[in-house]
CSV table of C-alpha atoms in Angstrom, one decimal:
chain,number,residue,atom,x,y,z
A,117,GLU,CA,-31.2,-22.0,-199.3
A,118,SER,CA,-32.4,-21.9,-195.9
A,119,HIS,CA,-32.3,-18.9,-193.6
A,120,ARG,CA,-28.8,-18.2,-192.3
A,121,THR,CA,-28.3,-19.0,-188.6
A,122,LYS,CA,-25.7,-16.8,-186.6
A,123,PHE,CA,-23.5,-18.5,-184.2
A,124,THR,CA,-20.3,-17.6,-182.4
A,125,VAL,CA,-17.2,-19.7,-182.3
A,126,THR,CA,-14.9,-19.0,-179.3
A,127,VAL,CA,-11.4,-20.2,-179.7
A,128,ASN,CA,-9.6,-20.5,-176.4
A,129,PRO,CA,-5.9,-20.5,-176.1
A,130,ILE,CA,-4.0,-23.7,-175.4
A,131,PRO,CA,-2.0,-23.9,-172.1
A,132,ALA,CA,1.6,-23.1,-172.2
A,133,VAL,CA,4.6,-22.8,-169.8
A,134,THR,CA,8.3,-22.3,-169.7
A,135,LEU,CA,10.1,-25.1,-167.9
A,136,GLY,CA,13.3,-24.1,-165.8
A,137,SER,CA,16.5,-26.1,-165.7
A,138,ILE,CA,15.9,-29.5,-163.9
A,139,ALA,CA,18.8,-30.5,-161.6
A,140,ASP,CA,20.3,-33.9,-161.9
A,141,ILE,CA,19.2,-36.2,-158.9
A,142,CYS,CA,21.0,-39.0,-157.1
A,143,PRO,CA,19.5,-42.5,-156.7
A,144,GLY,CA,17.0,-43.0,-154.3
A,145,VAL,CA,15.2,-39.7,-154.8
A,146,THR,CA,11.4,-40.3,-155.0
A,147,SER,CA,10.1,-36.7,-155.7
A,148,LEU,CA,11.4,-33.8,-157.8
A,149,ALA,CA,10.0,-30.2,-158.1
A,150,ILE,CA,10.2,-29.0,-161.8
A,151,PRO,CA,10.5,-25.2,-161.9
A,152,PHE,CA,8.6,-23.2,-164.5
A,153,THR,CA,7.8,-19.8,-165.7
A,154,ASN,CA,5.3,-18.1,-167.9
A,155,LEU,CA,2.5,-20.4,-167.2
A,156,THR,CA,-0.7,-19.3,-169.0
A,157,ASN,CA,-4.2,-20.9,-169.5
A,158,GLY,CA,-3.5,-24.1,-167.5
A,159,ASP,CA,-4.2,-25.4,-163.9
A,160,LEU,CA,-3.9,-29.1,-164.4
A,161,TYR,CA,-0.8,-31.2,-165.6
A,162,SER,CA,0.0,-34.8,-166.5
A,163,ILE,CA,3.2,-36.6,-167.0
A,164,THR,CA,4.2,-39.8,-168.7
A,165,ALA,CA,7.5,-41.5,-169.4
A,166,THR,CA,8.8,-42.9,-172.2
A,167,ASN,CA,11.6,-45.2,-170.9
A,168,ALA,CA,10.9,-45.5,-167.2
A,169,THR,CA,8.8,-48.6,-167.2
A,170,THR,CA,8.3,-48.6,-163.5
A,171,PHE,CA,7.0,-45.0,-163.4
A,172,SER,CA,3.2,-44.4,-162.9
A,173,PRO,CA,1.9,-41.7,-164.9
A,174,ILE,CA,0.4,-38.7,-163.2
A,175,VAL,CA,-2.9,-37.6,-164.7
A,176,ASP,CA,-4.6,-34.0,-164.2
A,177,ALA,CA,-2.6,-33.1,-161.0
A,178,SER,CA,-3.1,-29.5,-159.8
A,179,ILE,CA,-0.2,-27.0,-160.6
A,180,SER,CA,1.0,-25.3,-157.4
A,181,SER,CA,2.0,-21.7,-157.6
A,182,SER,CA,5.5,-22.2,-159.0
A,183,LEU,CA,6.4,-25.8,-158.9
A,184,ILE,CA,5.3,-28.9,-161.0
A,185,SER,CA,5.8,-32.1,-158.7
A,186,LEU,CA,7.2,-35.2,-160.2
A,187,THR,CA,7.1,-38.4,-158.1
A,188,PHE,CA,8.7,-41.7,-159.1
A,189,PRO,CA,10.3,-44.9,-157.9
A,190,GLY,CA,13.4,-44.8,-155.8
A,191,THR,CA,14.5,-48.0,-157.6
A,192,LEU,CA,15.3,-46.3,-160.8
A,193,SER,CA,19.1,-46.8,-161.8
A,194,ALA,CA,21.5,-44.1,-162.8
A,195,GLY,CA,20.7,-43.1,-166.4
A,196,THR,CA,18.7,-40.3,-168.2
A,197,TYR,CA,14.8,-40.8,-168.3
A,198,ASN,CA,12.5,-39.1,-170.8
A,199,PHE,CA,9.1,-37.5,-169.8
A,200,VAL,CA,6.3,-35.7,-171.5
A,201,LEU,CA,4.5,-33.0,-169.7
A,202,GLN,CA,0.8,-31.9,-170.9
A,203,LEU,CA,-0.9,-28.9,-169.3
A,204,LYS,CA,-4.7,-28.7,-169.3
A,205,ASN,CA,-7.1,-26.1,-168.7
A,206,SER,CA,-9.9,-27.3,-166.5
A,207,THR,CA,-12.5,-24.9,-167.6
A,208,THR,CA,-12.0,-25.0,-171.5
A,209,ASP,CA,-10.5,-28.5,-171.4
A,210,CYS,CA,-7.9,-27.1,-173.7
A,211,GLU,CA,-4.7,-29.2,-173.8
A,212,SER,CA,-1.0,-28.1,-174.5
A,213,LEU,CA,1.2,-29.7,-177.0
A,214,ASP,CA,3.3,-32.3,-175.6
A,215,ILE,CA,6.2,-30.6,-173.7
A,216,PRO,CA,9.3,-33.2,-173.4
A,217,PHE,CA,11.8,-32.9,-170.6
A,218,THR,CA,14.4,-35.2,-169.3
A,219,VAL,CA,15.4,-36.1,-165.8
A,220,ARG,CA,19.0,-37.5,-165.2
A,221,ILE,CA,19.9,-39.7,-162.2
A,222,LYS,CA,23.5,-39.4,-161.3
A,223,ALA,CA,25.9,-42.6,-160.7
A,224,PRO,CA,25.7,-44.0,-156.9
A,225,THR,CA,29.0,-44.2,-155.2
A,226,VAL,CA,29.7,-47.8,-155.2
A,227,ILE,CA,32.8,-50.0,-154.5
A,228,THR,CA,33.2,-52.3,-157.2
A,229,THR,CA,36.2,-54.3,-156.1
A,230,GLN,CA,36.7,-54.8,-152.3
A,231,PRO,CA,40.2,-55.6,-150.7
A,232,ALA,CA,41.5,-58.9,-151.9
A,233,GLU,CA,41.9,-60.3,-148.5
A,234,SER,CA,40.1,-59.7,-145.1
A,235,LYS,CA,43.1,-60.9,-143.2
A,236,VAL,CA,46.8,-60.0,-144.0
A,237,GLU,CA,49.8,-61.0,-142.5
A,238,ALA,CA,53.1,-59.1,-143.0
A,239,CYS,CA,56.8,-59.0,-141.7
A,240,GLU,CA,58.1,-56.1,-140.0
A,241,ASP,CA,59.9,-53.7,-142.4
A,242,GLU,CA,57.9,-55.4,-145.4
A,243,THR,CA,55.8,-53.1,-147.8
A,244,VAL,CA,51.9,-53.6,-147.3
A,245,SER,CA,49.4,-52.4,-149.8
A,246,PHE,CA,45.6,-52.4,-149.9
A,247,SER,CA,43.5,-51.4,-152.7
A,248,ILE,CA,39.9,-50.8,-153.7
A,249,VAL,CA,38.0,-49.9,-157.0
A,250,ALA,CA,35.3,-47.5,-156.8
A,251,MET,CA,32.8,-45.6,-159.2
A,252,GLY,CA,30.5,-42.8,-158.7
A,253,GLU,CA,29.3,-39.4,-159.7
A,254,GLY,CA,31.9,-36.7,-159.9
A,255,THR,CA,35.2,-36.7,-158.2
A,256,LEU,CA,35.5,-39.4,-155.7
A,257,ASN,CA,37.1,-38.8,-152.5
A,258,TYR,CA,39.0,-41.4,-150.4
A,259,GLN,CA,39.9,-41.8,-146.8
A,260,TRP,CA,41.6,-44.7,-145.0
A,261,PHE,CA,40.9,-45.4,-141.5
A,262,LYS,CA,42.7,-47.4,-138.9
A,263,ASP,CA,40.8,-48.8,-136.1
A,264,ASN,CA,38.1,-46.3,-137.0
A,265,ASN,CA,40.7,-43.3,-136.7
A,266,ALA,CA,41.3,-41.2,-140.1
A,267,LEU,CA,44.7,-41.6,-141.4
A,268,ALA,CA,46.1,-38.3,-142.3
A,269,GLY,CA,47.2,-38.1,-146.0
A,270,LYS,CA,45.8,-41.5,-147.0
A,271,ASP,CA,43.5,-40.4,-149.5
A,272,GLU,CA,43.9,-42.6,-152.4
A,273,ALA,CA,42.3,-45.7,-153.7
A,274,THR,CA,45.4,-47.5,-152.6
A,275,LEU,CA,46.8,-47.5,-149.1
A,276,SER,CA,50.5,-48.4,-149.2
A,277,ILE,CA,52.6,-48.9,-145.8
A,278,ALA,CA,56.2,-48.9,-146.1
A,279,ALA,CA,58.4,-50.7,-143.6
A,280,ALA,CA,55.4,-52.0,-141.6
A,281,SER,CA,56.0,-52.2,-137.9
A,282,VAL,CA,54.1,-53.9,-135.1
A,283,THR,CA,52.4,-50.3,-134.4
A,284,ASP,CA,50.7,-50.7,-137.7
A,285,GLU,CA,48.6,-53.6,-136.7
A,286,GLY,CA,44.9,-53.0,-136.6
A,287,LYS,CA,41.7,-52.9,-138.7
A,288,TYR,CA,41.6,-50.9,-141.8
A,289,THR,CA,38.7,-49.4,-143.9
A,290,CYS,CA,38.3,-47.2,-146.7
A,291,LYS,CA,35.4,-44.5,-147.0
A,292,VAL,CA,34.7,-43.4,-150.5
A,293,THR,CA,32.7,-40.0,-150.9
A,294,GLY,CA,31.0,-39.1,-154.3
A,295,GLU,CA,28.2,-36.6,-155.3
A,296,CYS,CA,25.8,-39.4,-154.5
A,297,GLY,CA,26.7,-40.6,-150.9
A,298,GLU,CA,29.6,-42.5,-149.4
A,299,VAL,CA,30.3,-46.0,-148.8
A,300,THR,CA,32.8,-47.8,-146.6
A,301,SER,CA,34.9,-50.9,-147.8
A,302,SER,CA,35.1,-54.2,-146.1
A,303,GLU,CA,37.5,-54.5,-143.2
A,304,ILE,CA,41.1,-55.7,-143.5
A,305,MET,CA,42.8,-57.1,-140.3
A,306,LEU,CA,46.6,-56.5,-140.6
A,307,THR,CA,48.8,-58.6,-138.4
A,308,VAL,CA,52.6,-57.5,-138.4
A,309,ASN,CA,54.9,-60.1,-137.4
A,310,ALA,CA,58.1,-59.3,-135.8
A,311,LYS,CA,61.1,-59.9,-138.0
A,312,THR,CA,63.9,-62.2,-136.8
A,313,LYS,CA,66.4,-60.2,-134.8
A,314,ILE,CA,69.6,-61.4,-133.0
A,315,SER,CA,69.9,-59.7,-129.5
A,316,GLN,CA,73.1,-61.5,-128.8
A,317,GLN,CA,75.8,-62.4,-131.2
A,318,PRO,CA,78.2,-65.3,-130.7
A,319,GLU,CA,81.4,-64.1,-129.3
A,320,ASN,CA,85.2,-65.1,-130.0
A,321,VAL,CA,86.1,-68.1,-127.8
A,322,MET,CA,89.7,-69.0,-126.8
A,323,GLU,CA,90.0,-72.5,-125.2
A,324,CYS,CA,92.7,-75.0,-124.4
A,325,GLU,CA,93.2,-78.1,-126.5
A,326,GLY,CA,91.2,-80.9,-125.2
A,327,ASN,CA,88.6,-78.8,-123.4
A,328,SER,CA,85.1,-77.9,-124.7
A,329,SER,CA,84.1,-74.4,-126.1
A,330,THR,CA,80.5,-73.0,-126.1
A,331,PHE,CA,78.9,-70.4,-128.2
A,332,ILE,CA,75.5,-68.6,-127.7
A,333,VAL,CA,73.2,-66.8,-129.9
A,334,ASN,CA,70.1,-65.2,-128.6
A,335,ALA,CA,67.4,-64.1,-131.2
A,336,THR,CA,63.7,-63.1,-131.3
A,337,GLY,CA,61.2,-63.3,-134.0
A,338,SER,CA,57.6,-64.6,-134.9
A,339,GLY,CA,56.6,-68.4,-135.4
A,340,THR,CA,59.1,-71.0,-134.5
A,341,LEU,CA,62.8,-70.2,-134.8
A,342,THR,CA,65.3,-72.8,-135.9
A,343,TYR,CA,69.1,-72.8,-135.5
A,344,GLN,CA,71.8,-74.2,-138.0
A,345,TRP,CA,75.3,-73.8,-136.5
A,346,LYS,CA,78.2,-73.7,-139.0
A,347,LYS,CA,81.9,-74.3,-138.6
A,348,ASN,CA,83.8,-73.0,-141.3
A,349,GLY,CA,80.5,-73.0,-143.4
A,350,VAL,CA,79.9,-76.8,-142.6
A,351,ASP,CA,76.9,-77.7,-140.6
A,352,THR,CA,77.5,-78.7,-137.1
A,353,GLY,CA,75.7,-78.9,-133.7
A,354,VAL,CA,72.1,-79.4,-133.2
A,355,ASN,CA,68.7,-77.0,-133.5
A,356,SER,CA,69.8,-75.1,-130.4
A,357,SER,CA,70.7,-71.5,-129.5
A,358,LEU,CA,73.8,-73.0,-127.9
A,359,LEU,CA,76.7,-74.8,-129.7
A,360,THR,CA,79.1,-77.0,-127.7
A,361,ILE,CA,82.3,-78.2,-129.3
A,362,ASN,CA,84.0,-81.1,-127.2
A,363,ASN,CA,87.4,-82.3,-127.2
A,364,LEU,CA,89.0,-79.4,-129.0
A,365,GLN,CA,91.9,-80.2,-131.5
A,366,VAL,CA,94.7,-78.0,-132.9
A,367,ALA,CA,93.0,-78.5,-136.4
A,368,ASP,CA,89.9,-76.5,-134.8
A,369,ASN,CA,92.1,-73.4,-134.3
A,370,ASN,CA,90.9,-70.3,-136.2
A,371,ALA,CA,87.7,-71.9,-137.0
A,372,GLN,CA,84.8,-69.4,-138.0
A,373,ILE,CA,81.5,-70.2,-136.2
A,374,THR,CA,78.2,-68.8,-137.5
A,375,CYS,CA,74.6,-69.6,-136.7
A,376,VAL,CA,71.6,-69.4,-139.5
A,377,ILE,CA,68.4,-68.6,-137.7
A,378,THR,CA,65.1,-69.1,-139.6
A,379,SER,CA,61.7,-68.2,-138.8
A,380,ASP,CA,58.8,-70.2,-140.4
A,381,LYS,CA,56.9,-66.6,-140.7
A,382,CYS,CA,59.6,-64.1,-141.4
A,383,GLY,CA,62.7,-65.5,-143.0
A,384,GLY,CA,65.9,-65.4,-141.2
A,385,LEU,CA,69.4,-64.4,-141.0
A,386,THR,CA,73.0,-65.3,-140.1
A,387,SER,CA,74.7,-64.4,-137.1
A,388,ASN,CA,78.3,-62.6,-137.2
A,389,ALA,CA,81.1,-64.9,-137.3
A,390,ALA,CA,83.0,-65.9,-134.1
A,391,THR,CA,86.6,-67.1,-134.0
A,392,LEU,CA,87.7,-70.2,-132.1
A,393,THR,CA,91.1,-70.2,-130.9
A,394,VAL,CA,92.5,-73.5,-129.7
A,395,ILE,CA,95.8,-73.0,-127.5
A,396,LEU,CA,98.3,-75.9,-127.8
A,397,LEU,CA,98.9,-77.6,-124.5
A,398,PRO,CA,102.2,-77.2,-122.8
A,399,LYS,CA,104.5,-80.4,-122.4
A,400,ALA,CA,105.1,-82.0,-119.2
A,401,PRO,CA,107.7,-80.2,-117.1
A,402,THR,CA,111.2,-81.5,-116.9
A,403,VAL,CA,112.0,-83.6,-113.9
A,404,ILE,CA,114.6,-86.0,-112.5
A,405,SER,CA,113.1,-89.4,-111.8
A,406,PRO,CA,113.8,-91.4,-109.7
A,407,THR,CA,115.3,-89.3,-107.1
A,408,GLY,CA,116.1,-90.6,-103.6
A,409,PHE,CA,116.8,-89.9,-100.1
A,410,CYS,CA,118.2,-91.9,-97.2
A,411,LYS,CA,116.1,-92.9,-94.3
A,412,ASP,CA,115.7,-90.3,-91.8
A,413,GLU,CA,117.7,-87.8,-94.0
A,414,PRO,CA,116.7,-84.2,-93.9
A,415,ALA,CA,114.6,-83.8,-97.2
A,416,ILE,CA,114.4,-80.9,-99.5
A,417,PRO,CA,111.5,-79.7,-101.8
A,418,LEU,CA,111.1,-81.6,-105.1
A,419,THR,CA,112.0,-79.6,-108.2
A,420,ALA,CA,110.9,-79.4,-111.8
A,421,THR,CA,111.6,-77.2,-114.9
A,422,SER,CA,108.8,-75.4,-116.7
A,423,ALA,CA,109.0,-73.6,-119.9
A,424,SER,CA,109.6,-69.9,-119.8
A,425,GLY,CA,106.6,-67.9,-118.6
A,426,ASN,CA,104.8,-71.1,-117.3
A,427,SER,CA,103.8,-71.9,-113.7
A,428,LEU,CA,104.2,-75.5,-112.2
A,429,LEU,CA,101.0,-77.1,-110.4
A,430,TRP,CA,102.1,-79.8,-108.0
A,431,TRP,CA,99.5,-82.5,-107.5
A,432,GLY,CA,101.0,-84.5,-104.6
A,433,ASN,CA,100.5,-88.3,-105.3
A,434,ASP,CA,97.5,-87.8,-107.6
A,435,ALA,CA,98.1,-88.8,-111.2
A,436,THR,CA,94.7,-87.7,-112.0
A,437,ASP,CA,92.2,-85.3,-110.6
A,438,GLY,CA,93.0,-83.9,-107.1
A,439,THR,CA,93.7,-80.6,-106.0
A,440,SER,CA,97.0,-78.7,-107.1
A,441,SER,CA,99.4,-76.3,-105.2
A,442,THR,CA,102.0,-74.1,-106.5
A,443,SER,CA,104.3,-75.2,-103.5
A,444,ALA,CA,106.5,-78.4,-104.2
A,445,PRO,CA,106.1,-81.2,-101.9
A,446,MET,CA,108.5,-82.1,-99.2
A,447,PRO,CA,109.2,-85.8,-99.2
A,448,ILE,CA,109.0,-87.9,-95.9
A,449,THR,CA,111.9,-89.8,-95.4
A,450,THR,CA,110.9,-91.9,-92.4
A,451,THR,CA,109.9,-94.9,-94.1
A,452,VAL,CA,111.9,-97.1,-96.6
A,453,GLY,CA,110.1,-97.4,-99.9
A,454,SER,CA,108.9,-95.7,-103.1
A,455,THR,CA,106.5,-92.9,-103.6
A,456,LYS,CA,105.3,-91.1,-106.7
A,457,TYR,CA,104.6,-87.4,-107.0
A,458,TYR,CA,103.1,-85.6,-110.1
A,459,VAL,CA,103.7,-82.3,-111.4
A,460,SER,CA,102.4,-80.2,-114.5
A,461,GLN,CA,102.9,-76.7,-115.9
A,462,LYS,CA,100.3,-74.2,-116.9
A,463,ASP,CA,100.8,-71.4,-119.4
A,464,VAL,CA,99.6,-67.9,-119.2
A,465,ASN,CA,96.4,-68.7,-120.8
A,466,GLY,CA,95.5,-71.2,-118.1
A,467,CYS,CA,96.1,-74.4,-120.3
A,468,GLU,CA,97.6,-77.1,-118.5
A,469,GLY,CA,99.7,-79.8,-119.8
A,470,PRO,CA,100.3,-83.3,-118.9
A,471,ARG,CA,101.8,-84.5,-115.5
A,472,ALA,CA,105.2,-85.7,-115.1
A,473,GLU,CA,105.9,-88.4,-112.7
A,474,ILE,CA,108.7,-88.1,-110.1
A,475,GLU,CA,109.6,-91.4,-108.2
A,476,VAL,CA,111.3,-90.7,-104.8
A,477,VAL,CA,112.9,-93.6,-103.2
A,478,ILE,CA,113.6,-93.7,-99.5
A,479,SER,CA,116.5,-96.1,-98.9
A,480,ALA,CA,118.0,-97.7,-95.7
A,481,PRO,CA,121.1,-96.1,-94.4
A,482,VAL,CA,124.4,-97.7,-95.9
A,483,THR,CA,126.3,-99.9,-93.7
A,484,VAL,CA,129.5,-102.0,-94.6
A,485,GLY,CA,131.2,-104.9,-92.9
A,486,ILE,CA,134.6,-106.0,-93.5
A,487,SER,CA,135.7,-109.7,-93.8
A,488,PRO,CA,139.3,-110.6,-93.8
A,489,SER,CA,140.9,-113.5,-95.6
A,490,LYS,CA,143.1,-114.0,-92.5
A,491,THR,CA,142.7,-112.8,-88.9
A,492,SER,CA,146.4,-112.6,-88.3
A,493,ILE,CA,149.7,-112.3,-90.2
A,494,CYS,CA,153.3,-112.5,-89.4
A,495,ALA,CA,155.4,-109.3,-88.8
A,496,THR,CA,158.6,-110.6,-90.1
A,497,GLY,CA,159.6,-113.8,-92.1
A,498,VAL,CA,158.7,-114.9,-95.5
A,499,LEU,CA,155.5,-116.7,-95.0
A,500,ASN,CA,152.1,-115.5,-93.8
A,501,LYS,CA,152.6,-111.9,-94.4
A,502,THR,CA,149.5,-110.9,-96.5
A,503,ALA,CA,145.7,-110.7,-95.7
A,504,VAL,CA,142.8,-109.6,-98.0
A,505,LEU,CA,140.0,-107.4,-96.7
A,506,GLN,CA,136.6,-107.6,-98.3
A,507,ALA,CA,134.1,-104.8,-97.8
A,508,ILE,CA,130.5,-106.0,-97.7
A,509,PRO,CA,128.0,-102.9,-97.8
A,510,SER,CA,124.3,-103.1,-97.1
A,511,GLY,CA,121.3,-100.5,-97.3
A,512,GLY,CA,121.4,-97.6,-99.7
A,513,ASN,CA,120.4,-97.7,-103.3
A,514,GLY,CA,122.2,-97.7,-106.6
A,515,THR,CA,125.9,-98.4,-107.1
A,516,PHE,CA,128.4,-98.3,-104.3
A,517,THR,CA,131.6,-96.7,-104.3
A,518,TYR,CA,134.3,-97.5,-102.0
A,519,GLN,CA,137.0,-95.4,-100.1
A,520,TRP,CA,139.4,-97.3,-97.9
A,521,SER,CA,141.2,-95.8,-95.0
A,522,ASN,CA,143.5,-96.9,-92.2
């Protein structure tokens, strides 16, 4: 046995530390201060990661007074990442046991489903809805904007506009805010087309038989408007805001006239019904024809008889057209011959019936000659006591009557 040699073994304590609570971080953060207390026997630290492949290990970094700094890539996605901390004493080279800790990267605020369309057309009074789907950390807050102005109370993932009007036209977006930032949706351009409206309804029409009637409808709306008139439910007329019915007949009386107005953008509607009243024309007035005067005889105004309540229209010598008068004409008797005059009657509705013809005959004065069978007879005796007188009339008109006098 050799002599014993004395030596001293120094056992140095290993470094130790108590880690504090590590707050969750949002994506994009590249550095993190790890709080700690009760640090003993260590002045260097190293950190490695077990499930963060892009993390670059930290080796023998100096420990500050109260923080351990962790630097990592900002490209790490949301999730929980596991790390190992090891302390070291630069004097004794003593190292601590592995101290595991985790860092959780919170979910970013993202819109996973954008609005379905970038341009939306709607008709006035329709309901319009826009929706998005978003994900993120914590409670998400939504705020819809119109033309970059926040819409009060519109704070849900779906924006609904009931009974849209032209004032709702504009650019819409939604901003979503979560614990890890905010994001704005793509834009939606809303166009609100005016619905079809009737500003002037067809009005009832009362018209005389044989005349024309006109119905008018005025409408506004979007796109191209088309018009389909109906009489008693049957298509009539042309594609126009005006309907004219010519040569009215009694069968048209009480017809119901409507117009269906259609827009190629915002539907259509049917007008109110208008009633067509067709008034039966009065008959021709009652006249005496022919009627006559003798040449140069003082004339009197012509006469005709109208129905009760009707008025006479005298047309002079015009069988058609011309200008009427309410005064009966006075025939001119200076010339022998025949002249025709015309008269009609008009009812209280202004409907005029056919014209009656009055033929006025101006005849030459009646003259008469007497032709005797003998120019002399005997006053006494038996023979030659009788003579025959024959009246020979001329002039005048019609059948002669005779009255002899002595």
